[in-house]
Amino acid sequence: MVAAVVVFALAPFAWVVISGFLPEVAILTVPPDWFKFGMILDNYRYIVTGEVPRAYQVGGVLRRMISEEVRAVPRAAFNSTVVALGTLVLNWVLGAPAAYAYARMSFTGRVATFYFITASRLIPAAALAIPYYLIIKGLGLLDHHLALILIHTALTLPFTVLILVLYFRTIPAEIEESAQLDGATRPKILRRIVLPLALPSLVGTGLFAFMLSYSEFLFSMLVLGSPQTRTLPVTLASVSTNPDVTWTLLSAGTTLAVLPALLLVWPIWRYMVRGLVTGAV
């Protein structure tokens, strides 16, 4: 059963990766014949350098149209990475102190504001589109990556605060009390004791924020208009609806799009799982 679920989940991605190394005729053949035409790097070479694949030429002339939009994928992947990293950092900078205050301190409105923050994620993103757009327009941040970083932070911060609060509560309070007896202040305790102990949960919440930001489409389309600032989901949507695009080029572009997130998430995946599971207990 587990094997069937894994195959079902990974088969589409494997198809995309393999298709990126094939000429288009290989996947248009019915049934598809991956090995008859051999593996090529032409699709990736075109995306990176602009060199037209030999498989698309006859006597040096294009046999069919090739969309230039697919060449925007590397820039879009870079833009998405910048936005996602900014979202990750802001989640840590804002979420850790807030979560520590909710976990360890008593103040007026503590319970009410905590429930308000966590319940805010129940609001559908589409319902927030117009308010966020008007706020960003009023701030003069339309078509700026900072606008998207702020929106994505607002969307992911409640989850970060919730998980960190639950994790901080698992840390024995006696450790902090001993530090206070030695003269340590709350900020110093948070920085020197709590955050190092909560590293798995910080990694988990940070990567969750990164992945959500990296793949978010609605607000990316709403606040970023120029091709130079577009993020990956918007660019891939534009490429996939272009009648000139070839599917193997689109597959190669999609594979390149996944690489930044995969390279970041894969080495520290076990920390993410441990942090989220521990924080949820």
Short mmCIF file of C-alpha atoms in Angstrom, two decimals:
data_model
loop_
_atom_site.label_atom_id
_atom_site.label_comp_id
_atom_site.label_asym_id
_atom_site.label_seq_id
_atom_site.Cartn_x
_atom_site.Cartn_y
_atom_site.Cartn_z
CA MET A 1 0.00 0.00 0.00
CA VAL A 2 2.77 2.41 0.95
CA ALA A 3 4.63 1.61 -2.25
CA ALA A 4 1.50 2.30 -4.31
CA VAL A 5 1.03 5.68 -2.62
CA VAL A 6 4.69 6.59 -3.22
CA VAL A 7 4.47 5.62 -6.89
CA PHE A 8 1.22 7.55 -7.30
CA ALA A 9 2.79 10.65 -5.72
CA LEU A 10 6.13 10.54 -7.54
CA ALA A 11 5.08 9.30 -10.98
CA PRO A 12 3.97 12.72 -12.33
CA PHE A 13 7.19 14.37 -11.14
CA ALA A 14 9.30 11.56 -12.62
CA TRP A 15 7.46 11.98 -15.93
CA VAL A 16 8.25 15.71 -15.94
CA VAL A 17 11.94 15.17 -15.15
CA ILE A 18 12.39 12.49 -17.82
CA SER A 19 10.46 14.50 -20.43
CA GLY A 20 12.88 17.39 -19.97
CA PHE A 21 15.67 15.23 -21.40
CA LEU A 22 13.71 14.10 -24.48
CA PRO A 23 12.85 15.62 -27.87
CA GLU A 24 9.17 16.41 -28.12
CA VAL A 25 8.53 13.69 -30.70
CA ALA A 26 9.40 11.11 -28.03
CA ILE A 27 6.45 12.05 -25.81
CA LEU A 28 4.03 12.73 -28.69
CA THR A 29 4.49 9.19 -29.99
CA VAL A 30 1.60 6.92 -29.00
CA PRO A 31 2.46 5.08 -26.87
CA PRO A 32 5.37 7.30 -25.70
CA ASP A 33 8.79 5.82 -26.52
CA TRP A 34 11.40 7.38 -24.26
CA PHE A 35 14.37 5.33 -25.38
CA LYS A 36 13.96 5.24 -29.16
CA PHE A 37 15.05 8.87 -29.62
CA GLY A 38 17.67 9.01 -26.85
CA MET A 39 18.30 11.51 -24.08
CA ILE A 40 19.30 15.09 -24.95
CA LEU A 41 20.31 18.26 -23.10
CA ASP A 42 19.00 20.57 -25.81
CA ASN A 43 15.95 21.69 -23.82
CA TYR A 44 18.05 22.85 -20.89
CA ARG A 45 20.63 24.42 -23.21
CA TYR A 46 17.91 26.50 -24.86
CA ILE A 47 16.52 27.73 -21.53
CA VAL A 48 19.97 28.76 -20.27
CA THR A 49 21.70 29.97 -23.45
CA GLY A 50 18.95 30.49 -26.04
CA GLU A 51 20.48 27.97 -28.45
CA VAL A 52 17.60 26.42 -30.41
CA PRO A 53 17.50 22.61 -30.00
CA ARG A 54 18.61 20.71 -33.08
CA ALA A 55 15.51 18.54 -32.82
CA TYR A 56 13.38 21.58 -33.62
CA GLN A 57 15.25 22.52 -36.80
CA VAL A 58 15.21 21.24 -40.35
CA GLY A 59 18.12 22.49 -42.42
CA GLY A 60 18.81 25.19 -39.83
CA VAL A 61 15.22 26.51 -40.01
CA LEU A 62 12.72 26.17 -37.18
CA ARG A 63 10.32 23.31 -37.79
CA ARG A 64 7.85 24.76 -35.30
CA MET A 65 7.44 27.75 -33.02
CA ILE A 66 9.29 27.81 -29.70
CA SER A 67 8.09 30.11 -26.94
CA GLU A 68 10.66 32.59 -25.64
CA GLU A 69 8.75 32.72 -22.35
CA VAL A 70 10.27 29.48 -21.13
CA ARG A 71 13.64 31.23 -20.98
CA ALA A 72 12.25 33.41 -18.18
CA VAL A 73 12.14 30.40 -15.84
CA PRO A 74 15.66 30.86 -14.34
CA ARG A 75 14.98 34.52 -13.52
CA ALA A 76 11.56 33.62 -12.10
CA ALA A 77 13.13 30.88 -9.96
CA PHE A 78 15.62 33.43 -8.63
CA ASN A 79 12.80 35.87 -7.85
CA SER A 80 10.82 33.18 -6.05
CA THR A 81 13.88 32.18 -4.04
CA VAL A 82 14.50 35.79 -2.96
CA VAL A 83 10.86 36.23 -1.90
CA ALA A 84 10.75 32.87 -0.11
CA LEU A 85 14.00 33.52 1.78
CA GLY A 86 12.74 36.95 2.81
CA THR A 87 9.53 35.35 4.07
CA LEU A 88 11.50 32.72 5.98
CA VAL A 89 13.71 35.33 7.70
CA LEU A 90 10.76 37.55 8.65
CA ASN A 91 8.93 34.55 10.10
CA TRP A 92 11.90 33.86 12.35
CA VAL A 93 12.52 37.49 13.31
CA LEU A 94 8.87 38.21 14.14
CA GLY A 95 7.61 34.76 15.08
CA ALA A 96 10.22 33.69 17.64
CA PRO A 97 9.86 36.69 20.02
CA ALA A 98 6.07 36.64 19.69
CA ALA A 99 5.89 32.91 20.37
CA TYR A 100 8.20 33.23 23.37
CA ALA A 101 6.01 35.98 24.83
CA TYR A 102 2.89 33.83 24.42
CA ALA A 103 4.60 30.75 25.84
CA ARG A 104 6.32 32.26 28.88
CA MET A 105 4.89 35.68 29.73
CA SER A 106 1.56 36.93 31.10
CA PHE A 107 0.03 40.14 29.75
CA THR A 108 -3.40 41.62 29.14
CA GLY A 109 -5.12 40.10 26.12
CA ARG A 110 -2.62 37.24 25.83
CA VAL A 111 -5.18 34.48 25.22
CA ALA A 112 -7.49 36.59 23.05
CA THR A 113 -4.72 37.84 20.75
CA PHE A 114 -3.21 34.35 20.46
CA TYR A 115 -6.51 32.86 19.33
CA PHE A 116 -7.07 35.79 16.98
CA ILE A 117 -3.67 35.30 15.34
CA THR A 118 -4.08 31.55 14.88
CA ALA A 119 -7.72 31.82 13.75
CA SER A 120 -6.80 34.40 11.11
CA ARG A 121 -5.55 31.56 8.89
CA LEU A 122 -9.13 30.30 8.59
CA ILE A 123 -9.90 33.23 6.29
CA PRO A 124 -9.62 32.15 2.62
CA ALA A 125 -6.74 33.80 0.79
CA ALA A 126 -9.07 34.96 -2.00
CA ALA A 127 -11.07 37.00 0.53
CA LEU A 128 -7.90 38.89 1.44
CA ALA A 129 -6.84 39.66 -2.13
CA ILE A 130 -8.52 43.06 -2.51
CA PRO A 131 -7.62 44.36 0.99
CA TYR A 132 -3.98 43.35 0.55
CA TYR A 133 -3.87 44.87 -2.93
CA LEU A 134 -5.20 48.20 -1.66
CA ILE A 135 -2.73 48.22 1.23
CA ILE A 136 0.21 47.45 -1.04
CA LYS A 137 -0.93 50.08 -3.54
CA GLY A 138 -1.23 52.64 -0.74
CA LEU A 139 2.33 51.84 0.37
CA GLY A 140 3.61 52.26 -3.18
CA LEU A 141 5.00 48.73 -3.28
CA LEU A 142 3.21 47.35 -6.34
CA ASP A 143 5.60 45.34 -8.53
CA HIS A 144 8.16 45.12 -5.70
CA HIS A 145 9.29 41.86 -4.15
CA LEU A 146 9.01 43.43 -0.70
CA ALA A 147 5.22 43.57 -1.16
CA LEU A 148 5.06 39.84 -1.73
CA ILE A 149 7.39 39.14 1.20
CA LEU A 150 5.09 41.11 3.51
CA ILE A 151 1.96 39.33 2.26
CA HIS A 152 3.52 35.87 2.48
CA THR A 153 4.77 36.66 5.97
CA ALA A 154 1.26 37.66 7.04
CA LEU A 155 -0.06 34.37 5.64
CA THR A 156 2.56 32.11 7.25
CA LEU A 157 3.31 33.89 10.54
CA PRO A 158 0.25 32.51 12.44
CA PHE A 159 1.41 28.95 11.79
CA THR A 160 4.97 29.83 12.83
CA VAL A 161 3.77 31.39 16.08
CA LEU A 162 1.49 28.44 16.86
CA ILE A 163 4.15 25.77 16.35
CA LEU A 164 6.86 27.72 18.20
CA VAL A 165 4.56 28.39 21.17
CA LEU A 166 3.82 24.68 21.47
CA TYR A 167 7.52 23.84 21.16
CA PHE A 168 8.69 26.48 23.65
CA ARG A 169 6.28 25.04 26.22
CA THR A 170 8.09 21.69 26.01
CA ILE A 171 11.35 23.32 27.17
CA PRO A 172 11.70 23.00 30.98
CA ALA A 173 11.08 26.35 32.63
CA GLU A 174 13.73 25.54 35.26
CA ILE A 175 16.46 26.15 32.68
CA GLU A 176 15.27 29.70 32.14
CA GLU A 177 14.73 30.30 35.86
CA SER A 178 18.34 29.34 36.53
CA ALA A 179 19.50 31.79 33.88
CA GLN A 180 17.35 34.53 35.42
CA LEU A 181 18.94 33.91 38.82
CA ASP A 182 22.31 34.48 37.14
CA GLY A 183 21.08 37.85 35.89
CA ALA A 184 20.09 36.95 32.33
CA THR A 185 17.36 39.08 30.75
CA ARG A 186 14.42 37.72 28.76
CA PRO A 187 15.96 38.66 25.37
CA LYS A 188 19.25 37.03 26.36
CA ILE A 189 17.47 33.87 27.53
CA LEU A 190 15.59 33.70 24.24
CA ARG A 191 18.73 34.23 22.18
CA ARG A 192 21.19 32.07 24.13
CA ILE A 193 19.03 29.27 25.52
CA VAL A 194 15.57 28.93 24.00
CA LEU A 195 16.36 29.39 20.30
CA PRO A 196 19.26 26.88 20.24
CA LEU A 197 17.05 24.31 21.98
CA ALA A 198 14.21 25.03 19.55
CA LEU A 199 16.34 24.69 16.42
CA PRO A 200 14.35 21.75 14.95
CA SER A 201 11.10 23.68 15.28
CA LEU A 202 12.68 26.83 13.83
CA VAL A 203 13.88 24.83 10.84
CA GLY A 204 10.47 23.23 10.39
CA THR A 205 8.49 26.45 10.51
CA GLY A 206 11.05 28.26 8.36
CA LEU A 207 10.93 25.65 5.62
CA PHE A 208 7.15 25.56 5.74
CA ALA A 209 7.10 29.33 5.18
CA PHE A 210 9.70 28.98 2.41
CA MET A 211 7.79 26.30 0.51
CA LEU A 212 4.45 28.07 0.79
CA SER A 213 5.97 31.34 -0.42
CA TYR A 214 7.91 29.64 -3.24
CA SER A 215 4.78 28.06 -4.71
CA GLU A 216 2.17 30.78 -3.96
CA PHE A 217 0.33 31.99 -7.07
CA LEU A 218 -2.62 34.29 -6.28
CA PHE A 219 -0.85 37.20 -4.60
CA SER A 220 2.20 36.80 -6.84
CA MET A 221 -0.01 37.41 -9.85
CA LEU A 222 -1.84 40.24 -8.09
CA VAL A 223 1.03 42.49 -6.98
CA LEU A 224 3.83 41.67 -9.45
CA GLY A 225 3.19 42.78 -13.01
CA SER A 226 6.45 43.16 -14.94
CA PRO A 227 8.29 40.13 -16.41
CA GLN A 228 11.44 41.12 -14.48
CA THR A 229 9.76 40.71 -11.08
CA ARG A 230 7.44 37.76 -11.75
CA THR A 231 7.84 34.71 -9.59
CA LEU A 232 7.91 31.11 -10.68
CA PRO A 233 4.23 30.08 -10.40
CA VAL A 234 3.12 33.05 -12.51
CA THR A 235 5.80 32.45 -15.13
CA LEU A 236 5.03 28.73 -15.42
CA ALA A 237 1.32 29.46 -15.73
CA SER A 238 2.06 31.92 -18.54
CA VAL A 239 4.34 29.44 -20.30
CA SER A 240 1.87 26.56 -20.04
CA THR A 241 -0.93 28.58 -21.65
CA ASN A 242 1.23 29.75 -24.56
CA PRO A 243 0.25 27.87 -27.74
CA ASP A 244 3.85 27.99 -28.99
CA VAL A 245 5.37 26.15 -26.05
CA THR A 246 6.66 22.62 -26.50
CA TRP A 247 5.97 20.21 -23.68
CA THR A 248 9.53 18.96 -23.30
CA LEU A 249 10.78 22.53 -22.92
CA LEU A 250 8.09 23.17 -20.33
CA SER A 251 9.15 19.99 -18.50
CA ALA A 252 12.77 21.13 -18.48
CA GLY A 253 11.72 24.54 -17.17
CA THR A 254 9.61 22.95 -14.45
CA THR A 255 12.51 20.73 -13.37
CA LEU A 256 14.80 23.75 -13.12
CA ALA A 257 12.10 25.54 -11.14
CA VAL A 258 12.01 22.83 -8.48
CA LEU A 259 15.78 22.68 -7.95
CA PRO A 260 16.25 25.69 -5.60
CA ALA A 261 13.57 24.50 -3.19
CA LEU A 262 14.73 20.88 -3.42
CA LEU A 263 18.37 21.78 -2.71
CA LEU A 264 17.31 23.74 0.37
CA VAL A 265 14.74 21.31 1.77
CA TRP A 266 16.32 17.92 1.12
CA PRO A 267 19.42 18.16 3.40
CA ILE A 268 17.41 19.32 6.44
CA TRP A 269 14.10 17.54 5.86
CA ARG A 270 14.49 15.36 8.96
CA TYR A 271 14.86 18.47 11.14
CA MET A 272 11.71 19.92 9.64
CA VAL A 273 9.66 16.79 10.35
CA ARG A 274 11.00 16.48 13.90
CA GLY A 275 10.33 20.14 14.64
CA LEU A 276 6.77 20.12 13.34
CA VAL A 277 5.89 16.82 15.03
CA THR A 278 7.36 17.86 18.39
CA GLY A 279 5.65 21.24 18.24
CA ALA A 280 2.31 19.63 17.45
CA VAL A 281 2.38 17.23 20.43
#
